[in-house]
Amino acid sequence: MMIHNLMTVAALSATLLSGQTLTTPVAQAGPSTSGKACGFAFNKEPYLLHEAVVVGGTVTCTSAPLQFRLELQLWHRSGTSNPRPKGDPAIVTQIPNPSVHVAAMALDCVPGMWQGKIVMRATWDTGTDEVRKETAAAIIPC
């Protein structure tokens, strides 16, 4: 477990240094009527870092929600197979005030198409918003 945490920290540091933001549209379960919202931006598409595949990003909220949960997962597809989750998901329950950085990695790089996907839920006194977002598919040869 400690090695996994150290790898996550190393991946997070590398991800934060990358600086590229994707502009994938954000889908929300319902419009925020209170003006309170959280958004997520991937730092870049999944990439190879020391034989591991890494993806990360930043969540920023206009105000701190009462409850928060974000799950970031890497997905892999080779050939004509269906996409499958790879590696452990990164789960964040820390309240973004105003932002939190997150990264996930798969230590066993397998050639094919990789994507990062998030599901994020933020709850305020006026209700709950849900956001789902994914990177473009990145082909990684390992």
Short mmCIF file of N, CA, C and O in Angstrom, two decimals:
data_model
loop_
_atom_site.label_atom_id
_atom_site.label_comp_id
_atom_site.label_asym_id
_atom_site.label_seq_id
_atom_site.Cartn_x
_atom_site.Cartn_y
_atom_site.Cartn_z
N MET A 1 0.83 -1.19 0.00
CA MET A 1 0.00 0.00 0.00
C MET A 1 0.87 1.25 0.00
O MET A 1 0.59 2.20 -0.70
N MET A 2 1.95 1.25 0.78
CA MET A 2 2.82 2.42 0.85
C MET A 2 3.49 2.68 -0.50
O MET A 2 3.61 3.82 -0.92
N ILE A 3 3.89 1.60 -1.21
CA ILE A 3 4.50 1.77 -2.52
C ILE A 3 3.49 2.38 -3.48
O ILE A 3 3.81 3.27 -4.25
N HIS A 4 2.22 1.92 -3.42
CA HIS A 4 1.17 2.48 -4.28
C HIS A 4 1.01 3.97 -4.01
O HIS A 4 0.89 4.76 -4.93
N ASN A 5 1.00 4.37 -2.73
CA ASN A 5 0.86 5.79 -2.38
C ASN A 5 2.04 6.60 -2.88
O ASN A 5 1.87 7.71 -3.38
N LEU A 6 3.27 6.05 -2.75
CA LEU A 6 4.45 6.76 -3.24
C LEU A 6 4.40 6.90 -4.76
O LEU A 6 4.75 7.94 -5.31
N MET A 7 3.95 5.85 -5.45
CA MET A 7 3.83 5.92 -6.91
C MET A 7 2.79 6.94 -7.31
O MET A 7 2.95 7.66 -8.29
N THR A 8 1.68 7.02 -6.55
CA THR A 8 0.64 8.00 -6.85
C THR A 8 1.18 9.41 -6.68
O THR A 8 0.93 10.29 -7.51
N VAL A 9 1.96 9.66 -5.63
CA VAL A 9 2.56 10.97 -5.41
C VAL A 9 3.54 11.30 -6.53
O VAL A 9 3.54 12.41 -7.07
N ALA A 10 4.36 10.34 -6.93
CA ALA A 10 5.30 10.57 -8.02
C ALA A 10 4.56 10.86 -9.32
O ALA A 10 4.93 11.76 -10.08
N ALA A 11 3.50 10.12 -9.57
CA ALA A 11 2.72 10.34 -10.79
C ALA A 11 2.04 11.69 -10.75
O ALA A 11 1.98 12.40 -11.75
N LEU A 12 1.53 12.07 -9.59
CA LEU A 12 0.89 13.37 -9.44
C LEU A 12 1.86 14.49 -9.72
O LEU A 12 1.56 15.43 -10.44
N SER A 13 3.09 14.39 -9.21
CA SER A 13 4.10 15.41 -9.45
C SER A 13 4.41 15.53 -10.93
O SER A 13 4.49 16.63 -11.48
N ALA A 14 4.58 14.40 -11.60
CA ALA A 14 4.87 14.41 -13.03
C ALA A 14 3.70 14.99 -13.81
O ALA A 14 3.87 15.75 -14.75
N THR A 15 2.49 14.66 -13.40
CA THR A 15 1.31 15.15 -14.09
C THR A 15 1.17 16.66 -13.94
O THR A 15 0.86 17.36 -14.89
N LEU A 16 1.43 17.17 -12.76
CA LEU A 16 1.30 18.60 -12.53
C LEU A 16 2.31 19.39 -13.33
O LEU A 16 2.05 20.53 -13.73
N LEU A 17 3.46 18.80 -13.61
CA LEU A 17 4.48 19.48 -14.38
C LEU A 17 4.17 19.51 -15.87
O LEU A 17 4.72 20.29 -16.62
N SER A 18 3.26 18.65 -16.32
CA SER A 18 2.99 18.54 -17.75
C SER A 18 2.24 19.74 -18.30
O SER A 18 2.52 20.17 -19.40
N GLY A 19 1.22 20.26 -17.62
CA GLY A 19 0.58 21.50 -17.95
C GLY A 19 -0.41 21.54 -19.10
O GLY A 19 -1.03 22.55 -19.32
N GLN A 20 -0.61 20.50 -19.86
CA GLN A 20 -1.54 20.53 -20.99
C GLN A 20 -2.95 20.24 -20.49
O GLN A 20 -3.16 19.32 -19.73
N THR A 21 -3.93 21.02 -20.95
CA THR A 21 -5.31 20.82 -20.55
C THR A 21 -6.14 20.41 -21.76
O THR A 21 -6.04 21.02 -22.81
N LEU A 22 -6.97 19.41 -21.60
CA LEU A 22 -7.87 19.00 -22.66
C LEU A 22 -9.19 19.74 -22.51
O LEU A 22 -9.57 20.15 -21.42
N THR A 23 -9.89 19.89 -23.59
CA THR A 23 -11.15 20.63 -23.54
C THR A 23 -12.33 19.73 -23.87
O THR A 23 -13.19 20.07 -24.66
N THR A 24 -12.37 18.56 -23.25
CA THR A 24 -13.50 17.65 -23.43
C THR A 24 -14.73 18.26 -22.78
O THR A 24 -14.65 18.77 -21.67
N PRO A 25 -15.88 18.24 -23.45
CA PRO A 25 -17.08 18.83 -22.86
C PRO A 25 -17.46 18.14 -21.55
O PRO A 25 -17.25 16.95 -21.39
N VAL A 26 -18.02 18.91 -20.64
CA VAL A 26 -18.44 18.39 -19.35
C VAL A 26 -19.94 18.17 -19.38
O VAL A 26 -20.70 19.04 -19.79
N ALA A 27 -20.38 16.99 -18.95
CA ALA A 27 -21.81 16.69 -18.87
C ALA A 27 -22.21 16.69 -17.41
O ALA A 27 -21.60 16.00 -16.61
N GLN A 28 -23.23 17.45 -17.05
CA GLN A 28 -23.69 17.50 -15.68
C GLN A 28 -25.07 16.86 -15.60
O GLN A 28 -25.85 16.91 -16.56
N ALA A 29 -25.37 16.28 -14.44
CA ALA A 29 -26.67 15.64 -14.25
C ALA A 29 -27.78 16.68 -14.27
O ALA A 29 -28.89 16.41 -14.66
N GLY A 30 -27.49 17.88 -13.87
CA GLY A 30 -28.48 18.95 -13.89
C GLY A 30 -27.78 20.27 -13.70
O GLY A 30 -26.71 20.32 -13.09
N PRO A 31 -28.34 21.34 -14.23
CA PRO A 31 -27.68 22.63 -14.08
C PRO A 31 -27.68 23.08 -12.63
O PRO A 31 -28.63 22.85 -11.89
N SER A 32 -26.62 23.71 -12.24
CA SER A 32 -26.51 24.23 -10.88
C SER A 32 -27.31 25.52 -10.79
O SER A 32 -26.99 26.50 -11.45
N THR A 33 -28.36 25.50 -9.99
CA THR A 33 -29.20 26.70 -9.87
C THR A 33 -28.65 27.66 -8.83
O THR A 33 -29.08 28.80 -8.76
N SER A 34 -27.71 27.22 -8.05
CA SER A 34 -27.18 28.07 -6.98
C SER A 34 -25.91 28.79 -7.38
O SER A 34 -25.39 29.59 -6.62
N GLY A 35 -25.38 28.51 -8.58
CA GLY A 35 -24.11 29.11 -8.99
C GLY A 35 -22.91 28.37 -8.41
O GLY A 35 -21.78 28.73 -8.65
N LYS A 36 -23.16 27.32 -7.63
CA LYS A 36 -22.08 26.53 -7.05
C LYS A 36 -21.82 25.36 -7.98
O LYS A 36 -22.74 24.67 -8.40
N ALA A 37 -20.54 25.14 -8.31
CA ALA A 37 -20.22 24.05 -9.22
C ALA A 37 -18.75 23.66 -9.06
O ALA A 37 -17.94 24.44 -8.59
N CYS A 38 -18.45 22.43 -9.47
CA CYS A 38 -17.08 21.94 -9.53
C CYS A 38 -16.80 21.52 -10.97
O CYS A 38 -17.66 20.95 -11.63
N GLY A 39 -15.60 21.80 -11.44
CA GLY A 39 -15.19 21.40 -12.78
C GLY A 39 -13.90 20.61 -12.70
O GLY A 39 -13.13 20.73 -11.73
N PHE A 40 -13.65 19.80 -13.71
CA PHE A 40 -12.45 18.98 -13.75
C PHE A 40 -11.75 19.18 -15.08
O PHE A 40 -12.39 19.20 -16.13
N ALA A 41 -10.42 19.32 -15.06
CA ALA A 41 -9.62 19.41 -16.27
C ALA A 41 -8.48 18.40 -16.19
O ALA A 41 -7.74 18.37 -15.20
N PHE A 42 -8.38 17.54 -17.22
CA PHE A 42 -7.24 16.63 -17.30
C PHE A 42 -6.00 17.45 -17.64
O PHE A 42 -6.08 18.42 -18.41
N ASN A 43 -4.85 17.07 -17.08
CA ASN A 43 -3.60 17.75 -17.39
C ASN A 43 -3.13 17.41 -18.80
O ASN A 43 -2.52 18.22 -19.47
N LYS A 44 -3.37 16.16 -19.22
CA LYS A 44 -3.04 15.70 -20.57
C LYS A 44 -3.63 14.31 -20.76
O LYS A 44 -4.16 13.73 -19.83
N GLU A 45 -3.50 13.79 -21.97
CA GLU A 45 -3.95 12.42 -22.23
C GLU A 45 -3.06 11.46 -21.46
O GLU A 45 -1.97 11.82 -21.04
N PRO A 46 -3.50 10.20 -21.28
CA PRO A 46 -2.63 9.22 -20.60
C PRO A 46 -1.27 9.15 -21.29
O PRO A 46 -1.17 9.28 -22.51
N TYR A 47 -0.22 8.97 -20.49
CA TYR A 47 1.14 8.92 -21.02
C TYR A 47 1.97 7.92 -20.24
O TYR A 47 1.59 7.48 -19.15
N LEU A 48 3.11 7.55 -20.83
CA LEU A 48 4.00 6.56 -20.23
C LEU A 48 5.03 7.26 -19.36
O LEU A 48 5.66 8.22 -19.78
N LEU A 49 5.20 6.77 -18.13
CA LEU A 49 6.18 7.32 -17.19
C LEU A 49 6.85 6.13 -16.49
O LEU A 49 6.22 5.46 -15.66
N HIS A 50 8.11 5.85 -16.85
CA HIS A 50 8.86 4.75 -16.23
C HIS A 50 8.08 3.44 -16.25
O HIS A 50 7.88 2.81 -15.22
N GLU A 51 7.61 3.02 -17.41
CA GLU A 51 6.89 1.76 -17.63
C GLU A 51 5.50 1.72 -17.00
O GLU A 51 4.88 0.67 -16.92
N ALA A 52 5.00 2.85 -16.52
CA ALA A 52 3.63 2.92 -15.98
C ALA A 52 2.85 3.91 -16.84
O ALA A 52 3.40 4.87 -17.37
N VAL A 53 1.56 3.67 -16.97
CA VAL A 53 0.68 4.60 -17.67
C VAL A 53 0.04 5.50 -16.62
O VAL A 53 -0.44 5.02 -15.59
N VAL A 54 0.05 6.81 -16.88
CA VAL A 54 -0.38 7.80 -15.89
C VAL A 54 -1.39 8.75 -16.52
O VAL A 54 -1.27 9.10 -17.70
N VAL A 55 -2.36 9.17 -15.74
CA VAL A 55 -3.28 10.24 -16.13
C VAL A 55 -3.63 11.02 -14.87
O VAL A 55 -3.66 10.47 -13.77
N GLY A 56 -3.85 12.32 -15.03
CA GLY A 56 -4.18 13.14 -13.86
C GLY A 56 -4.84 14.42 -14.27
O GLY A 56 -4.96 14.75 -15.45
N GLY A 57 -5.27 15.17 -13.27
CA GLY A 57 -5.92 16.43 -13.53
C GLY A 57 -6.22 17.18 -12.24
O GLY A 57 -5.76 16.79 -11.16
N THR A 58 -7.00 18.24 -12.39
CA THR A 58 -7.31 19.11 -11.27
C THR A 58 -8.81 19.38 -11.22
O THR A 58 -9.42 19.67 -12.24
N VAL A 59 -9.37 19.28 -10.03
CA VAL A 59 -10.77 19.67 -9.81
C VAL A 59 -10.77 21.01 -9.08
O VAL A 59 -9.98 21.21 -8.16
N THR A 60 -11.62 21.92 -9.55
CA THR A 60 -11.73 23.23 -8.94
C THR A 60 -13.21 23.53 -8.71
O THR A 60 -14.03 23.31 -9.60
N CYS A 61 -13.54 24.02 -7.52
CA CYS A 61 -14.92 24.34 -7.17
C CYS A 61 -15.07 25.84 -6.94
O CYS A 61 -14.17 26.47 -6.38
N THR A 62 -16.23 26.39 -7.34
CA THR A 62 -16.49 27.81 -7.12
C THR A 62 -16.68 28.11 -5.64
O THR A 62 -16.40 29.21 -5.19
N SER A 63 -17.20 27.14 -4.90
CA SER A 63 -17.27 27.21 -3.44
C SER A 63 -17.18 25.77 -2.92
O SER A 63 -17.46 24.83 -3.65
N ALA A 64 -16.77 25.63 -1.69
CA ALA A 64 -16.57 24.28 -1.12
C ALA A 64 -17.90 23.56 -0.96
O ALA A 64 -18.81 24.07 -0.30
N PRO A 65 -18.05 22.37 -1.55
CA PRO A 65 -19.28 21.59 -1.36
C PRO A 65 -19.32 21.00 0.04
O PRO A 65 -18.31 20.94 0.74
N LEU A 66 -20.50 20.52 0.44
CA LEU A 66 -20.66 19.85 1.73
C LEU A 66 -20.08 18.45 1.69
O LEU A 66 -19.50 17.97 2.67
N GLN A 67 -20.26 17.76 0.56
CA GLN A 67 -19.71 16.43 0.35
C GLN A 67 -19.13 16.38 -1.05
O GLN A 67 -19.62 17.05 -1.96
N PHE A 68 -18.09 15.54 -1.21
CA PHE A 68 -17.42 15.46 -2.50
C PHE A 68 -16.85 14.06 -2.70
O PHE A 68 -16.36 13.45 -1.76
N ARG A 69 -16.93 13.58 -3.93
CA ARG A 69 -16.30 12.30 -4.29
C ARG A 69 -15.93 12.35 -5.77
O ARG A 69 -16.75 12.71 -6.61
N LEU A 70 -14.69 11.99 -6.06
CA LEU A 70 -14.22 11.91 -7.44
C LEU A 70 -13.49 10.58 -7.59
O LEU A 70 -12.70 10.20 -6.74
N GLU A 71 -13.80 9.87 -8.68
CA GLU A 71 -13.09 8.63 -8.99
C GLU A 71 -12.47 8.77 -10.37
O GLU A 71 -13.17 9.06 -11.35
N LEU A 72 -11.15 8.61 -10.44
CA LEU A 72 -10.40 8.68 -11.69
C LEU A 72 -9.87 7.29 -11.99
O LEU A 72 -9.23 6.67 -11.14
N GLN A 73 -10.14 6.78 -13.19
CA GLN A 73 -9.74 5.43 -13.55
C GLN A 73 -9.12 5.42 -14.94
O GLN A 73 -9.60 6.10 -15.84
N LEU A 74 -8.06 4.66 -15.11
CA LEU A 74 -7.49 4.41 -16.43
C LEU A 74 -8.23 3.24 -17.07
O LEU A 74 -8.55 2.26 -16.39
N TRP A 75 -8.48 3.34 -18.37
CA TRP A 75 -9.13 2.28 -19.13
C TRP A 75 -8.23 1.90 -20.29
O TRP A 75 -7.60 2.77 -20.91
N HIS A 76 -8.17 0.61 -20.60
CA HIS A 76 -7.30 0.10 -21.67
C HIS A 76 -8.11 -0.74 -22.65
O HIS A 76 -9.02 -1.46 -22.27
N ARG A 77 -7.74 -0.61 -23.93
CA ARG A 77 -8.34 -1.45 -24.96
C ARG A 77 -7.25 -1.84 -25.95
O ARG A 77 -6.48 -0.99 -26.41
N SER A 78 -7.16 -3.13 -26.25
CA SER A 78 -6.21 -3.59 -27.26
C SER A 78 -6.98 -4.28 -28.38
O SER A 78 -7.91 -5.04 -28.11
N GLY A 79 -6.60 -4.00 -29.62
CA GLY A 79 -7.29 -4.62 -30.75
C GLY A 79 -8.76 -4.30 -30.77
O GLY A 79 -9.17 -3.15 -30.67
N THR A 80 -9.58 -5.34 -30.84
CA THR A 80 -11.02 -5.16 -30.90
C THR A 80 -11.70 -5.45 -29.57
O THR A 80 -12.92 -5.55 -29.50
N SER A 81 -10.93 -5.58 -28.50
CA SER A 81 -11.51 -5.88 -27.19
C SER A 81 -12.30 -4.68 -26.66
O SER A 81 -12.11 -3.55 -27.10
N ASN A 82 -13.17 -4.94 -25.72
CA ASN A 82 -13.88 -3.86 -25.05
C ASN A 82 -12.95 -3.20 -24.05
O ASN A 82 -12.09 -3.87 -23.47
N PRO A 83 -13.10 -1.89 -23.82
CA PRO A 83 -12.26 -1.23 -22.82
C PRO A 83 -12.46 -1.84 -21.44
O PRO A 83 -13.57 -2.21 -21.07
N ARG A 84 -11.34 -1.95 -20.69
CA ARG A 84 -11.37 -2.49 -19.33
C ARG A 84 -10.60 -1.57 -18.41
O ARG A 84 -9.58 -1.01 -18.80
N PRO A 85 -11.05 -1.44 -17.15
CA PRO A 85 -10.28 -0.64 -16.20
C PRO A 85 -8.93 -1.30 -15.93
O PRO A 85 -8.83 -2.53 -15.87
N LYS A 86 -7.89 -0.49 -15.78
CA LYS A 86 -6.54 -0.98 -15.47
C LYS A 86 -6.00 -0.18 -14.30
O LYS A 86 -6.18 1.03 -14.22
N GLY A 87 -5.30 -0.86 -13.43
CA GLY A 87 -4.73 -0.20 -12.25
C GLY A 87 -5.81 0.11 -11.24
O GLY A 87 -6.99 -0.14 -11.45
N ASP A 88 -5.39 0.64 -10.11
CA ASP A 88 -6.34 1.02 -9.06
C ASP A 88 -6.90 2.41 -9.36
O ASP A 88 -6.16 3.30 -9.79
N PRO A 89 -8.19 2.61 -9.10
CA PRO A 89 -8.74 3.96 -9.30
C PRO A 89 -8.21 4.90 -8.22
O PRO A 89 -7.91 4.48 -7.10
N ALA A 90 -8.08 6.16 -8.59
CA ALA A 90 -7.75 7.20 -7.60
C ALA A 90 -9.08 7.75 -7.11
O ALA A 90 -9.91 8.18 -7.91
N ILE A 91 -9.30 7.70 -5.81
CA ILE A 91 -10.55 8.17 -5.22
C ILE A 91 -10.24 9.34 -4.29
O ILE A 91 -9.39 9.23 -3.42
N VAL A 92 -10.93 10.45 -4.52
CA VAL A 92 -10.73 11.65 -3.72
C VAL A 92 -12.04 11.98 -3.02
O VAL A 92 -13.08 12.10 -3.68
N THR A 93 -11.99 12.12 -1.71
CA THR A 93 -13.15 12.56 -0.95
C THR A 93 -12.85 13.88 -0.21
O THR A 93 -13.73 14.41 0.46
N GLN A 94 -11.62 14.36 -0.37
CA GLN A 94 -11.24 15.64 0.23
C GLN A 94 -12.05 16.75 -0.43
O GLN A 94 -12.18 16.80 -1.66
N ILE A 95 -12.60 17.65 0.35
CA ILE A 95 -13.39 18.77 -0.18
C ILE A 95 -12.46 19.75 -0.89
O ILE A 95 -11.53 20.28 -0.29
N PRO A 96 -12.68 20.00 -2.20
CA PRO A 96 -11.85 20.98 -2.91
C PRO A 96 -12.18 22.39 -2.42
O PRO A 96 -13.33 22.81 -2.48
N ASN A 97 -11.18 23.08 -1.92
CA ASN A 97 -11.40 24.43 -1.41
C ASN A 97 -10.21 25.30 -1.72
O ASN A 97 -9.41 25.58 -0.84
N PRO A 98 -9.99 25.79 -2.92
CA PRO A 98 -10.87 25.65 -4.08
C PRO A 98 -10.50 24.52 -5.03
O PRO A 98 -11.27 24.19 -5.91
N SER A 99 -9.29 23.88 -4.88
CA SER A 99 -8.91 22.86 -5.86
C SER A 99 -8.18 21.69 -5.22
O SER A 99 -7.65 21.80 -4.12
N VAL A 100 -8.18 20.56 -5.95
CA VAL A 100 -7.48 19.35 -5.54
C VAL A 100 -6.91 18.71 -6.80
O VAL A 100 -7.56 18.69 -7.84
N HIS A 101 -5.68 18.22 -6.72
CA HIS A 101 -5.04 17.53 -7.83
C HIS A 101 -5.15 16.02 -7.59
O HIS A 101 -5.08 15.57 -6.45
N VAL A 102 -5.30 15.27 -8.68
CA VAL A 102 -5.45 13.81 -8.57
C VAL A 102 -4.76 13.15 -9.75
O VAL A 102 -4.71 13.70 -10.84
N ALA A 103 -4.21 11.95 -9.52
CA ALA A 103 -3.58 11.17 -10.59
C ALA A 103 -3.81 9.69 -10.33
O ALA A 103 -3.94 9.26 -9.18
N ALA A 104 -3.89 8.93 -11.41
CA ALA A 104 -4.02 7.47 -11.32
C ALA A 104 -2.99 6.86 -12.25
O ALA A 104 -2.57 7.48 -13.23
N MET A 105 -2.57 5.63 -11.92
CA MET A 105 -1.58 4.98 -12.77
C MET A 105 -1.81 3.48 -12.82
O MET A 105 -2.39 2.90 -11.90
N ALA A 106 -1.37 2.90 -13.92
CA ALA A 106 -1.36 1.45 -14.08
C ALA A 106 0.10 1.06 -14.21
O ALA A 106 0.79 1.51 -15.13
N LEU A 107 0.60 0.26 -13.29
CA LEU A 107 2.01 -0.11 -13.28
C LEU A 107 2.39 -1.09 -14.38
O LEU A 107 3.55 -1.20 -14.73
N ASP A 108 1.42 -1.78 -14.94
CA ASP A 108 1.69 -2.78 -15.98
C ASP A 108 1.26 -2.23 -17.35
O ASP A 108 0.16 -2.46 -17.78
N CYS A 109 2.15 -1.52 -18.01
CA CYS A 109 1.84 -0.96 -19.32
C CYS A 109 1.65 -2.09 -20.32
O CYS A 109 2.47 -3.00 -20.43
N VAL A 110 0.54 -2.04 -21.03
CA VAL A 110 0.22 -2.98 -22.10
C VAL A 110 -0.04 -2.14 -23.34
O VAL A 110 -0.77 -1.15 -23.27
N PRO A 111 0.55 -2.50 -24.50
CA PRO A 111 0.30 -1.72 -25.71
C PRO A 111 -1.18 -1.65 -26.04
O PRO A 111 -1.92 -2.61 -25.81
N GLY A 112 -1.62 -0.50 -26.53
CA GLY A 112 -3.02 -0.34 -26.93
C GLY A 112 -3.50 1.07 -26.70
O GLY A 112 -2.70 2.00 -26.54
N MET A 113 -4.83 1.23 -26.67
CA MET A 113 -5.44 2.54 -26.45
C MET A 113 -5.77 2.70 -24.97
O MET A 113 -6.33 1.80 -24.35
N TRP A 114 -5.42 3.87 -24.45
CA TRP A 114 -5.64 4.18 -23.04
C TRP A 114 -6.49 5.44 -22.95
O TRP A 114 -6.34 6.36 -23.74
N GLN A 115 -7.38 5.47 -21.94
CA GLN A 115 -8.18 6.65 -21.65
C GLN A 115 -8.27 6.83 -20.15
O GLN A 115 -8.26 5.86 -19.39
N GLY A 116 -8.38 8.08 -19.73
CA GLY A 116 -8.69 8.40 -18.35
C GLY A 116 -10.14 8.82 -18.27
O GLY A 116 -10.62 9.56 -19.14
N LYS A 117 -10.86 8.35 -17.25
CA LYS A 117 -12.27 8.70 -17.08
C LYS A 117 -12.52 9.08 -15.63
O LYS A 117 -11.99 8.44 -14.73
N ILE A 118 -13.35 10.11 -15.44
CA ILE A 118 -13.72 10.49 -14.07
C ILE A 118 -15.23 10.47 -13.91
O ILE A 118 -15.99 10.67 -14.86
N VAL A 119 -15.65 10.24 -12.67
CA VAL A 119 -17.01 10.47 -12.22
C VAL A 119 -16.86 11.30 -10.96
O VAL A 119 -16.14 10.92 -10.03
N MET A 120 -17.51 12.47 -10.94
CA MET A 120 -17.36 13.40 -9.82
C MET A 120 -18.75 13.81 -9.34
O MET A 120 -19.60 14.17 -10.14
N ARG A 121 -18.94 13.76 -8.01
CA ARG A 121 -20.19 14.20 -7.40
C ARG A 121 -19.88 15.21 -6.31
O ARG A 121 -19.03 14.96 -5.45
N ALA A 122 -20.59 16.32 -6.36
CA ALA A 122 -20.44 17.36 -5.34
C ALA A 122 -21.83 17.71 -4.82
O ALA A 122 -22.76 17.90 -5.61
N THR A 123 -21.97 17.78 -3.50
CA THR A 123 -23.26 18.05 -2.88
C THR A 123 -23.20 19.36 -2.10
O THR A 123 -22.28 19.57 -1.31
N TRP A 124 -24.19 20.20 -2.36
CA TRP A 124 -24.37 21.45 -1.62
C TRP A 124 -25.73 21.39 -0.94
O TRP A 124 -26.48 20.44 -1.15
N ASP A 125 -26.06 22.40 -0.17
CA ASP A 125 -27.36 22.44 0.50
C ASP A 125 -28.50 22.53 -0.52
O ASP A 125 -29.66 22.25 -0.19
N THR A 126 -28.21 22.87 -1.76
CA THR A 126 -29.25 23.00 -2.80
C THR A 126 -29.37 21.76 -3.68
O THR A 126 -30.21 21.71 -4.58
N GLY A 127 -28.51 20.76 -3.50
CA GLY A 127 -28.59 19.55 -4.32
C GLY A 127 -27.22 19.00 -4.69
O GLY A 127 -26.19 19.49 -4.22
N THR A 128 -27.22 18.00 -5.57
CA THR A 128 -25.99 17.32 -5.97
C THR A 128 -25.80 17.43 -7.47
O THR A 128 -26.74 17.25 -8.24
N ASP A 129 -24.58 17.75 -7.89
CA ASP A 129 -24.20 17.76 -9.30
C ASP A 129 -23.30 16.57 -9.56
O ASP A 129 -22.47 16.21 -8.73
N GLU A 130 -23.44 15.97 -10.74
CA GLU A 130 -22.56 14.88 -11.15
C GLU A 130 -21.93 15.24 -12.49
O GLU A 130 -22.60 15.75 -13.38
N VAL A 131 -20.63 15.00 -12.61
CA VAL A 131 -19.89 15.27 -13.83
C VAL A 131 -19.18 13.98 -14.24
O VAL A 131 -18.58 13.31 -13.41
N ARG A 132 -19.25 13.66 -15.53
CA ARG A 132 -18.50 12.54 -16.11
C ARG A 132 -17.68 13.13 -17.24
O ARG A 132 -18.19 13.92 -18.03
N LYS A 133 -16.42 12.71 -17.31
CA LYS A 133 -15.53 13.28 -18.32
C LYS A 133 -14.46 12.25 -18.65
O LYS A 133 -14.10 11.43 -17.81
N GLU A 134 -13.94 12.30 -19.89
CA GLU A 134 -12.88 11.37 -20.28
C GLU A 134 -11.91 12.07 -21.22
O GLU A 134 -12.25 13.04 -21.89
N THR A 135 -10.69 11.54 -21.24
CA THR A 135 -9.68 12.05 -22.17
C THR A 135 -9.95 11.47 -23.56
O THR A 135 -10.71 10.50 -23.70
N ALA A 136 -9.30 12.01 -24.54
CA ALA A 136 -9.26 11.36 -25.85
C ALA A 136 -8.44 10.08 -25.70
O ALA A 136 -7.62 9.97 -24.78
N ALA A 137 -8.67 9.13 -26.56
CA ALA A 137 -7.90 7.88 -26.49
C ALA A 137 -6.46 8.15 -26.93
O ALA A 137 -6.22 8.85 -27.91
N ALA A 138 -5.51 7.62 -26.17
CA ALA A 138 -4.09 7.77 -26.49
C ALA A 138 -3.52 6.38 -26.77
O ALA A 138 -3.69 5.46 -25.96
N ILE A 139 -2.85 6.23 -27.90
CA ILE A 139 -2.22 4.95 -28.22
C ILE A 139 -0.82 4.96 -27.60
O ILE A 139 -0.01 5.83 -27.89
N ILE A 140 -0.57 3.99 -26.73
CA ILE A 140 0.71 3.89 -26.03
C ILE A 140 1.34 2.55 -26.40
O ILE A 140 0.76 1.49 -26.14
N PRO A 141 2.54 2.57 -27.04
CA PRO A 141 3.16 1.33 -27.48
C PRO A 141 3.91 0.57 -26.39
O PRO A 141 4.26 -0.59 -26.57
N CYS A 142 4.18 1.17 -25.26
CA CYS A 142 4.93 0.57 -24.15
C CYS A 142 6.32 0.16 -24.63
O CYS A 142 6.85 -0.85 -24.40
#
